[in-house]
Short mmCIF file of C-alpha atoms in Angstrom, two decimals:
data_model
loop_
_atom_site.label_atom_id
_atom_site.label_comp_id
_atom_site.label_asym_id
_atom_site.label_seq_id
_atom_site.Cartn_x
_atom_site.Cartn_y
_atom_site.Cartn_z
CA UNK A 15 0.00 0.00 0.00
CA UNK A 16 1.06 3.56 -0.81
CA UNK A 17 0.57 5.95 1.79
CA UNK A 18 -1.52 8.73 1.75
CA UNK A 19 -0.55 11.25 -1.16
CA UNK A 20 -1.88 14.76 -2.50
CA UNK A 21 -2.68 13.33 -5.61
CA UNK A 22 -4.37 17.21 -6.18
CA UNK A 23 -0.97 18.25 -6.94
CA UNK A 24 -1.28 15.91 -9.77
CA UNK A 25 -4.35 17.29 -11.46
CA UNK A 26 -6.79 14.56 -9.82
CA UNK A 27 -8.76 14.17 -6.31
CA UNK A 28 -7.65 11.60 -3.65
CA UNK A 29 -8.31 7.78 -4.51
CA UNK A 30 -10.58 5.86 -2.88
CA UNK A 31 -10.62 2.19 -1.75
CA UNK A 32 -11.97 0.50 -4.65
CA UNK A 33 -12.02 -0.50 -7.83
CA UNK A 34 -15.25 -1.25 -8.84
CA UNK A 35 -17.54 0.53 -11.30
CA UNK A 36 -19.70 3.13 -10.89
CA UNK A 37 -22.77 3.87 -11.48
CA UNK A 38 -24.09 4.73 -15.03
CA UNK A 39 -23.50 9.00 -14.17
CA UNK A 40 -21.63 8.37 -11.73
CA UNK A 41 -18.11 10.10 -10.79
CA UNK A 42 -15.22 7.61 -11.21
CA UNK A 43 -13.27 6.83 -8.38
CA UNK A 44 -10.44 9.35 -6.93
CA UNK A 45 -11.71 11.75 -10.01
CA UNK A 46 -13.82 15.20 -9.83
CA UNK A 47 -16.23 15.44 -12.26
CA UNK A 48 -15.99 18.19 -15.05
CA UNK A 49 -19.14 21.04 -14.75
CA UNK A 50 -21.89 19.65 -17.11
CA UNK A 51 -21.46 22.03 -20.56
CA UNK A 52 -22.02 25.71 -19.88
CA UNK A 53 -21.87 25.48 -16.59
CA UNK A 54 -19.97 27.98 -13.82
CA UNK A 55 -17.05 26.53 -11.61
CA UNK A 56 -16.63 27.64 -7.86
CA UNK A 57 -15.81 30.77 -8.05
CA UNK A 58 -13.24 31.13 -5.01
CA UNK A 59 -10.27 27.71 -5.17
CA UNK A 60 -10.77 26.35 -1.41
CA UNK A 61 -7.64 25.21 -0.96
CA UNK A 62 -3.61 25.46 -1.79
CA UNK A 63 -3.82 23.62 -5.68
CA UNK A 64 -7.17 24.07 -6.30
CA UNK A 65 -7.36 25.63 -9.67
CA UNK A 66 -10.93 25.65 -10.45
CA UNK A 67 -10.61 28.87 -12.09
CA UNK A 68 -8.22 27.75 -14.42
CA UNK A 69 -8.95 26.85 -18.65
CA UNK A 70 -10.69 23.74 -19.04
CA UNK A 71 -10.22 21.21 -21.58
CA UNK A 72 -12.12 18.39 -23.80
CA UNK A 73 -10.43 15.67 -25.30
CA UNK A 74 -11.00 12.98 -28.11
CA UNK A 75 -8.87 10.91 -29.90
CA UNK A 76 -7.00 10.72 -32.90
CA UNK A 77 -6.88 6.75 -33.41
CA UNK A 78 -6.99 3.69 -31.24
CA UNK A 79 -5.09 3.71 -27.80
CA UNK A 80 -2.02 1.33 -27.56
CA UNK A 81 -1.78 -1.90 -25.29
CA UNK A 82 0.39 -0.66 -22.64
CA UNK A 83 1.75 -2.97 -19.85
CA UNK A 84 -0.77 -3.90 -17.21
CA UNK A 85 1.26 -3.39 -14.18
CA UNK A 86 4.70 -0.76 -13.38
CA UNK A 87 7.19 0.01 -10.65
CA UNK A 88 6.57 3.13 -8.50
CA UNK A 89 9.68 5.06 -7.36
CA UNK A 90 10.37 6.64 -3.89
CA UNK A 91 12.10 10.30 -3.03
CA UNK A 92 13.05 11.01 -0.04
CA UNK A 93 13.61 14.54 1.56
CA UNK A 94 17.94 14.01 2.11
CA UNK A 95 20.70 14.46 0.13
CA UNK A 96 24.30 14.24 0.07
CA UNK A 97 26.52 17.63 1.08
CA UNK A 98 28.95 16.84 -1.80
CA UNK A 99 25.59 17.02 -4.43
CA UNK A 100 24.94 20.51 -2.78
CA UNK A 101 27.85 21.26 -3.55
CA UNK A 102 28.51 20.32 -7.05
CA UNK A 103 25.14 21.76 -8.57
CA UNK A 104 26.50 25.40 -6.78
CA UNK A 105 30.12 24.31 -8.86
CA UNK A 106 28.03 23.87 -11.49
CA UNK A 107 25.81 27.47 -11.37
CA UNK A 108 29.13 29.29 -10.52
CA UNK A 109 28.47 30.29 -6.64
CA UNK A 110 31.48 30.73 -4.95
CA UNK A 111 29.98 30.34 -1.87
CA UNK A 112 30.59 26.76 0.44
CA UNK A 113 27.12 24.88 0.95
CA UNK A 114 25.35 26.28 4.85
CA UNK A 115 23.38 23.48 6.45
CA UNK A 116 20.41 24.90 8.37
CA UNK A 117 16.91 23.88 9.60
CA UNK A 118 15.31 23.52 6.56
CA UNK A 119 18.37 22.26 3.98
CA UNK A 120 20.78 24.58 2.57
CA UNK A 121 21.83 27.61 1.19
CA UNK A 122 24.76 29.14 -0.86
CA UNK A 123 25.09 32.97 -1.23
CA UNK A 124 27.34 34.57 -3.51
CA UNK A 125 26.71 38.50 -3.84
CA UNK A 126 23.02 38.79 -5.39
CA UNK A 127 23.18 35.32 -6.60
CA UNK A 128 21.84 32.69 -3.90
CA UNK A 129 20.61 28.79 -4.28
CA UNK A 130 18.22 27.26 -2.05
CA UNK A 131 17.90 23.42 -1.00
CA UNK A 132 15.26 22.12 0.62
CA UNK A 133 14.49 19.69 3.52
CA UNK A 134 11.36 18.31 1.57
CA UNK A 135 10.34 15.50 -0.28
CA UNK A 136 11.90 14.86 -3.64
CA UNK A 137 14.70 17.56 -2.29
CA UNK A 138 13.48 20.85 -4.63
CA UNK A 139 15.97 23.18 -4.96
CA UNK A 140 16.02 26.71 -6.89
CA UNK A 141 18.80 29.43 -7.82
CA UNK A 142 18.16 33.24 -8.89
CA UNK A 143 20.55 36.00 -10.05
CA UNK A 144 18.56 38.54 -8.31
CA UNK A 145 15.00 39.00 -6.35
CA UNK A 146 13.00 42.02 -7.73
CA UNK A 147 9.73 42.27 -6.79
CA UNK A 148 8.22 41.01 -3.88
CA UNK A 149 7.62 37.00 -2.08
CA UNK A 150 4.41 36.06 -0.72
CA UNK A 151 5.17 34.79 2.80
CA UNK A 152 4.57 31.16 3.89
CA UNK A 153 0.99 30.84 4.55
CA UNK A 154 -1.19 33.47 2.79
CA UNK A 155 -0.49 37.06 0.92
CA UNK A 156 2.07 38.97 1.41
CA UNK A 157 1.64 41.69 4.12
CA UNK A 158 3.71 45.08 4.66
CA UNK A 159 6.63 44.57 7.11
CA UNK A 160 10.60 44.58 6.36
CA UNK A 161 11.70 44.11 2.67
CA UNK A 162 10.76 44.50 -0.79
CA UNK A 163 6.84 45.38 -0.77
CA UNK A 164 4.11 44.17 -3.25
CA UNK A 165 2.44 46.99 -5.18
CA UNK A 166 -1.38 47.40 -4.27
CA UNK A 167 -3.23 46.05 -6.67
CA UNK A 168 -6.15 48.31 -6.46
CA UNK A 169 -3.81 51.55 -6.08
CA UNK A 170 -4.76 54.29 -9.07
CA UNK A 171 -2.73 54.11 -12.28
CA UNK A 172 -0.47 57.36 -12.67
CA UNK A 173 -0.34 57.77 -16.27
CA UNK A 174 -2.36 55.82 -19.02
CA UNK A 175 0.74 56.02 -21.00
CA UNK A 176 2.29 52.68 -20.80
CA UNK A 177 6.10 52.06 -19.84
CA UNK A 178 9.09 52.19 -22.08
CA UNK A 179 9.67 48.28 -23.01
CA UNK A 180 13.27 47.45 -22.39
CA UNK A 181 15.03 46.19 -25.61
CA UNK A 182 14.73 42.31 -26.23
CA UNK A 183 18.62 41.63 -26.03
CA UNK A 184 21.00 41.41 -29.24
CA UNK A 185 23.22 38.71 -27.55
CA UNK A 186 20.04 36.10 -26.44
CA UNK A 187 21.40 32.83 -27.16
CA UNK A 188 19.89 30.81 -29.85
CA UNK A 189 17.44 28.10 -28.82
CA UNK A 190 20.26 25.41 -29.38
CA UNK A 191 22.52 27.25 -27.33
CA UNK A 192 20.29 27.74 -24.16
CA UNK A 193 19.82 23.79 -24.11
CA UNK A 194 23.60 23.07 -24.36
CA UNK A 195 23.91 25.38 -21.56
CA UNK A 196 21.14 23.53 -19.56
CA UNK A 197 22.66 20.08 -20.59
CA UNK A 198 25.93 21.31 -19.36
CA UNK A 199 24.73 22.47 -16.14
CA UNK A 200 22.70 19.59 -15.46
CA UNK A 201 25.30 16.88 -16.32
CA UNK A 202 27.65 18.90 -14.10
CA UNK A 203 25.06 18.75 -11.33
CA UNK A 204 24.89 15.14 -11.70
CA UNK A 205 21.49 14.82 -13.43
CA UNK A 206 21.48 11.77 -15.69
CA UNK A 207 20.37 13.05 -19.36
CA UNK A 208 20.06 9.47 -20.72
CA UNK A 209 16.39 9.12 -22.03
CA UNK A 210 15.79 13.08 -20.85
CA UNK A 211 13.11 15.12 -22.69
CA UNK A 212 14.47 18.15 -23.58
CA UNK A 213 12.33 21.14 -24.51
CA UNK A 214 13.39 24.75 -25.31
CA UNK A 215 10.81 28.01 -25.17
CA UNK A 216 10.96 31.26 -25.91
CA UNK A 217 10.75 34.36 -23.63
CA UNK A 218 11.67 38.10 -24.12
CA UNK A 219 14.58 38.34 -22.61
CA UNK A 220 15.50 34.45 -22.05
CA UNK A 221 15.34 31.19 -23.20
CA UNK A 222 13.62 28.85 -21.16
CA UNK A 223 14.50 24.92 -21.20
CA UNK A 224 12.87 22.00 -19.89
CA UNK A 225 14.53 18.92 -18.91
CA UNK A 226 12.62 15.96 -17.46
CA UNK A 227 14.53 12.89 -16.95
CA UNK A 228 14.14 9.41 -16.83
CA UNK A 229 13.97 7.26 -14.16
CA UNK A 230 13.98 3.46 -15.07
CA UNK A 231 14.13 4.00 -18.75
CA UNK A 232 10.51 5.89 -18.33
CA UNK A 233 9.77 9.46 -19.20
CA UNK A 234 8.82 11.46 -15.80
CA UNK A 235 6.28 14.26 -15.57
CA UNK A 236 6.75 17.02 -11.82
CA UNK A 237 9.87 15.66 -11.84
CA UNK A 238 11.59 18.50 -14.31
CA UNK A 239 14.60 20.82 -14.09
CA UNK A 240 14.15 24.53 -15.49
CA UNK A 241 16.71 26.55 -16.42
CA UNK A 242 16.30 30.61 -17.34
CA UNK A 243 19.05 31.11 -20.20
CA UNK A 244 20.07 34.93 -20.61
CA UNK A 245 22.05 37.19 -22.60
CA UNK A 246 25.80 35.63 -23.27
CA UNK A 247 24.30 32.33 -22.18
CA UNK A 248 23.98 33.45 -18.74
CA UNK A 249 21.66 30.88 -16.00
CA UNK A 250 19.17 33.86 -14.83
CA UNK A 251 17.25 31.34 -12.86
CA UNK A 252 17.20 27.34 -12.23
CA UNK A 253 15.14 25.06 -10.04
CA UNK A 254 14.81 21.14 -9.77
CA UNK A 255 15.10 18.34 -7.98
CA UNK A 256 17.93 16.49 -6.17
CA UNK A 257 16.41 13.30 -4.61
CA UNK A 258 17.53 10.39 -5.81
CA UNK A 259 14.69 7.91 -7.03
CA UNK A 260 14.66 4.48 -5.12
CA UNK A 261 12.81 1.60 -6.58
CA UNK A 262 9.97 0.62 -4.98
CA UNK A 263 6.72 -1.73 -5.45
CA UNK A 264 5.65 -2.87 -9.01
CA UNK A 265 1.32 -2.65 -9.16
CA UNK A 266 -1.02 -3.65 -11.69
CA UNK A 267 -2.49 -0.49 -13.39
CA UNK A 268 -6.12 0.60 -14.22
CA UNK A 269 -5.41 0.36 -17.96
CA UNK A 270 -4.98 2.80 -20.67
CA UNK A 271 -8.69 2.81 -21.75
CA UNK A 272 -9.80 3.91 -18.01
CA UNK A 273 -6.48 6.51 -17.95
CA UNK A 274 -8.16 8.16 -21.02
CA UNK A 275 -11.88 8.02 -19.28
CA UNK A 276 -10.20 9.65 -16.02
CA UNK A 277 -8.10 12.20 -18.68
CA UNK A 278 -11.92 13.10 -19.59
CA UNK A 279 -12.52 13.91 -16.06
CA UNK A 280 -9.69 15.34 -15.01
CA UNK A 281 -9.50 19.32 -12.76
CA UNK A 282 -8.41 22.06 -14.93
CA UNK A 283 -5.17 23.25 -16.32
CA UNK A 284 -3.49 25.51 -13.44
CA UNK A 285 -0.95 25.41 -11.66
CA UNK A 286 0.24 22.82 -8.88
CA UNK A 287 1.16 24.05 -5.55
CA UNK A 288 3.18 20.96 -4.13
CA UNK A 289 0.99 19.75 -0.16
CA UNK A 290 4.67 20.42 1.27
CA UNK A 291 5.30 23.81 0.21
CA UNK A 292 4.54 27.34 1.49
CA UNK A 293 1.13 28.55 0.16
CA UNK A 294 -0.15 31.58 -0.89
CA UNK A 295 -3.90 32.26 -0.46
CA UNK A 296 -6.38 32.65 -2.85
CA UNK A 297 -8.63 35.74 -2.67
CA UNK A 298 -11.85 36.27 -4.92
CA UNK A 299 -11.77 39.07 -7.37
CA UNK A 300 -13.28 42.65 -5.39
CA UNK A 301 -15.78 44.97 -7.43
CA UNK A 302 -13.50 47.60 -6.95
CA UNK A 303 -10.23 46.39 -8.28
CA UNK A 304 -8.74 48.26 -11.02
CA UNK A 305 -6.28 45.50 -13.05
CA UNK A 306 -8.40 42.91 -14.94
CA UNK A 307 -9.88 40.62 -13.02
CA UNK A 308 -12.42 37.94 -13.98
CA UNK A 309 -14.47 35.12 -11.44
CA UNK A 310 -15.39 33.14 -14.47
CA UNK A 311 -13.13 30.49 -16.17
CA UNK A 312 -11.81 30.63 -19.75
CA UNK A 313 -13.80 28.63 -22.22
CA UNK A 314 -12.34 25.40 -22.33
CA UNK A 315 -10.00 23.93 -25.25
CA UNK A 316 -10.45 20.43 -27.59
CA UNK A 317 -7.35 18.78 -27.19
CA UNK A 318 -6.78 15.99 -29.46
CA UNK A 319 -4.96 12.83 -27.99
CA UNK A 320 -1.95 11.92 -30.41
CA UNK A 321 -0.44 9.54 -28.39
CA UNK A 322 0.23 7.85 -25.05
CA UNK A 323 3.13 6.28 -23.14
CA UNK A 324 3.48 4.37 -20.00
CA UNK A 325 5.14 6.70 -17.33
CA UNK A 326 5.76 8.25 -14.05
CA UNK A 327 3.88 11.05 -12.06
CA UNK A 328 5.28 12.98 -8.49
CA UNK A 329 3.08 12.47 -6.12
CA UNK A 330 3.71 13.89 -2.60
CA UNK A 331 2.61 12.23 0.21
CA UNK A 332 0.42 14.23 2.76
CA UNK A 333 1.50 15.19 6.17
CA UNK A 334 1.00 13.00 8.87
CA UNK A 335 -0.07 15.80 11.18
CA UNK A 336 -1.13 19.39 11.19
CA UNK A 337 1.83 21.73 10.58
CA UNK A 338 4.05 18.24 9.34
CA UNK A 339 6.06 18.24 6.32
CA UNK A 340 5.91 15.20 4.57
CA UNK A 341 9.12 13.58 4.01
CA UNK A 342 8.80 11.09 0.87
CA UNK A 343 7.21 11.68 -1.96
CA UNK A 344 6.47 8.78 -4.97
CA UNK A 345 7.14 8.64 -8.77
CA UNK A 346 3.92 6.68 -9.63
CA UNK A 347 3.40 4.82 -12.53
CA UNK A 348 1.03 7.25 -15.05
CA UNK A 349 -0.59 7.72 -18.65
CA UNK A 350 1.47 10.17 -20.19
CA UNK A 351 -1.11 11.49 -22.92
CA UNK A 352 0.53 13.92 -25.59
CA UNK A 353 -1.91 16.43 -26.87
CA UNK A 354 -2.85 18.49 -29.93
CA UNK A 355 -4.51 22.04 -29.57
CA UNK A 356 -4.97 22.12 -25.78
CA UNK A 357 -3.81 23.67 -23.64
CA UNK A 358 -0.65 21.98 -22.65
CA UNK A 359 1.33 19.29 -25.02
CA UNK A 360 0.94 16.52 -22.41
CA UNK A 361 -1.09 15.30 -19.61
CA UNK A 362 -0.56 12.66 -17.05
CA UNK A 363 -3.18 10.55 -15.36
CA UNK A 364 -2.00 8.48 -12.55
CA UNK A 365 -2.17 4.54 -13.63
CA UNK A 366 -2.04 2.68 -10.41
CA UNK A 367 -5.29 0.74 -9.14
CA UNK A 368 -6.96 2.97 -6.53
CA UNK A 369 -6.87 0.18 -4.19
CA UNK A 370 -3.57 0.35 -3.46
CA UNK A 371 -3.58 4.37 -2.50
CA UNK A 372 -4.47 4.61 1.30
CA UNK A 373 -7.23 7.34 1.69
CA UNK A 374 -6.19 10.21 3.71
#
């Protein structure tokens, strides 16, 4: 049995203890439904992940679905990691600075340049050349005290005239550029590229590059490195993930056919706050607020399913107690469905039979 894991962080509810069928108009098991056509979502998320007011989409297929294997091996990450690891993936962004242990993992400061390690399941880490702006502090909005301050959103506007757009910049690496410069930091961090998927987008001012390993010869999806490419082929900004995956339990899987029923059903597009890390609190739009602002999703996209492979989807496990961080999280066997005009090019739908995930 699997413990209990935030499976919402995933894009799907919590499992429940069976496998059996429902009832003709029924939810499926561990699945939310999708609002019959035309119809409103909630318009205020209840809690950290919830992205209810986030795009929708449909889906259909574009031929047959493949016979996939019927049963997988989940993989464990745990929340430690070696000093010397640290250490060689600050090497590797150019910090100067020697790895500090504290309560919560690790940190390495050079000048305005600083990388963060964390204590958590699956070990995230992140880097950043410089912090403009402001950070929401654990637990809810940000709120006016020492530091950088967040603008007020419903302050007046003191010109309609918009600002001067700084210049997109003449030495911005070209797309094959950024990703050797990602490949080469992530090989020097001691990421294992073999059977990576590497993907390379473009922003204004960077390059922004993708890289998702593979962990048993299977293609991973929450489990992905970013890395910010600037001007001269600078890292602006990195995150990822040091944990190394154990093996754990093989377990027979729901089947592709069901994966693609539950990819029917699945939440909305949005983004995934992680059950083990700070969150910020969501606040319904007020009459009176003067940026756009809208209660009501976006209509929702046709995606069209072009193909599916077998495999694996972070899932962290839920804390055991109030105030608890979890410690392990679990690379679970999952549908990895590649889509056409949605919007995202892949989905993953958690494969394992809901029988084995314990219900929190």
């Amino acid at each position: 049995m699997l413990p209990a894991l935030d499976l919402r962080a995933t894009g799907q509810a919590g499992a429940t203890a069976t496998d059996q069928a429902p009832a003709p108009g029924a939810a499926r098991p561990g699945i939310e439904p999708a609002p019959a056509p035309g119809g409103v979502a909630p318009a205020v998320p209840t809690e950290p992940g919830d992205a209810r007011l986030w795009p929708r989409e449909t889906y259909k297929l574009a031929g047959p679905l493949p016979d996939l294997p019927d049963q997988a091996r989940a993989w464990k990450l745990g929340s430690t990691v070696d000093a010397g690891r640290v250490a060689a993936l600050a090497a590797a962004l150019g910090l100067k600075g020697q790895p500090r242990q504290e309560a919560n993992g690790w940190t390495v400061r050079d000048g305005r340049r600083g990388l963060a390690v964390h204590r958590l399941a699956g070990v995230p880490w992140s880097f950043g050349t410089s912090i403009l702006g402001c950070v929401p502090r654990a637990g809810g909005p940000y709120q006016p005290g020492a530091g950088i301050q967040c603008l007020d959103p419903d302050a007046p506007v003191a010109s309609p005239v918009a600002p001067a757009r700084p210049l997109r910049p003449q030495d911005l690496p070209s797309r094959a550029e950024a990703e050797r410069v990602a490949r080469d930091l992530a090989a020097r961090a001691g990421l294992d590229l073999d059977g990576a998927t590497v993907q390379v987008t473009d922003g204004f001012r960077s390059r922004t590059v993708t890289i998702a390993p593979a962990v048993g010869g299977q293609p991973t999806s929450g489990f992905t490195w970013m890395v910010g490419v600037g001007a001269n082929g600078t890292v602006q900004q990195a995150s990822g993930w040091l944990a190394t995956p154990e093996p754990a339990d093989t377990y027979p899987l729901i089947g592709v056919q069901e994966g693609f029923e539950r990819l029917k059903m699945a939440g909305p597009i949005g983004p995934r706050i992680p059950a083990e890390a700070p969150s910020i609190a969501a606040e319904p739009c007020r009459a009176t607020a003067k940026v756009p602002c809208s209660a009501r999703p976006l209509p929702a996209r046709v995606a069209t399913v072009t193909g599916v492979r077998l495999g694996l989807q972070r899932a962290p496990a839920r804390a055991a107690a109030a105030g608890a961080r979890p410690d392990v999280a679990y690379l679970l066997p999952a549908y990895l469905f590649d889509l056409q005009g949605g919007w995202s090019p892949m989905r993953a739908v958690v494969a394992v039979q809901d029988r084995y995930l314990t219900r929190p």
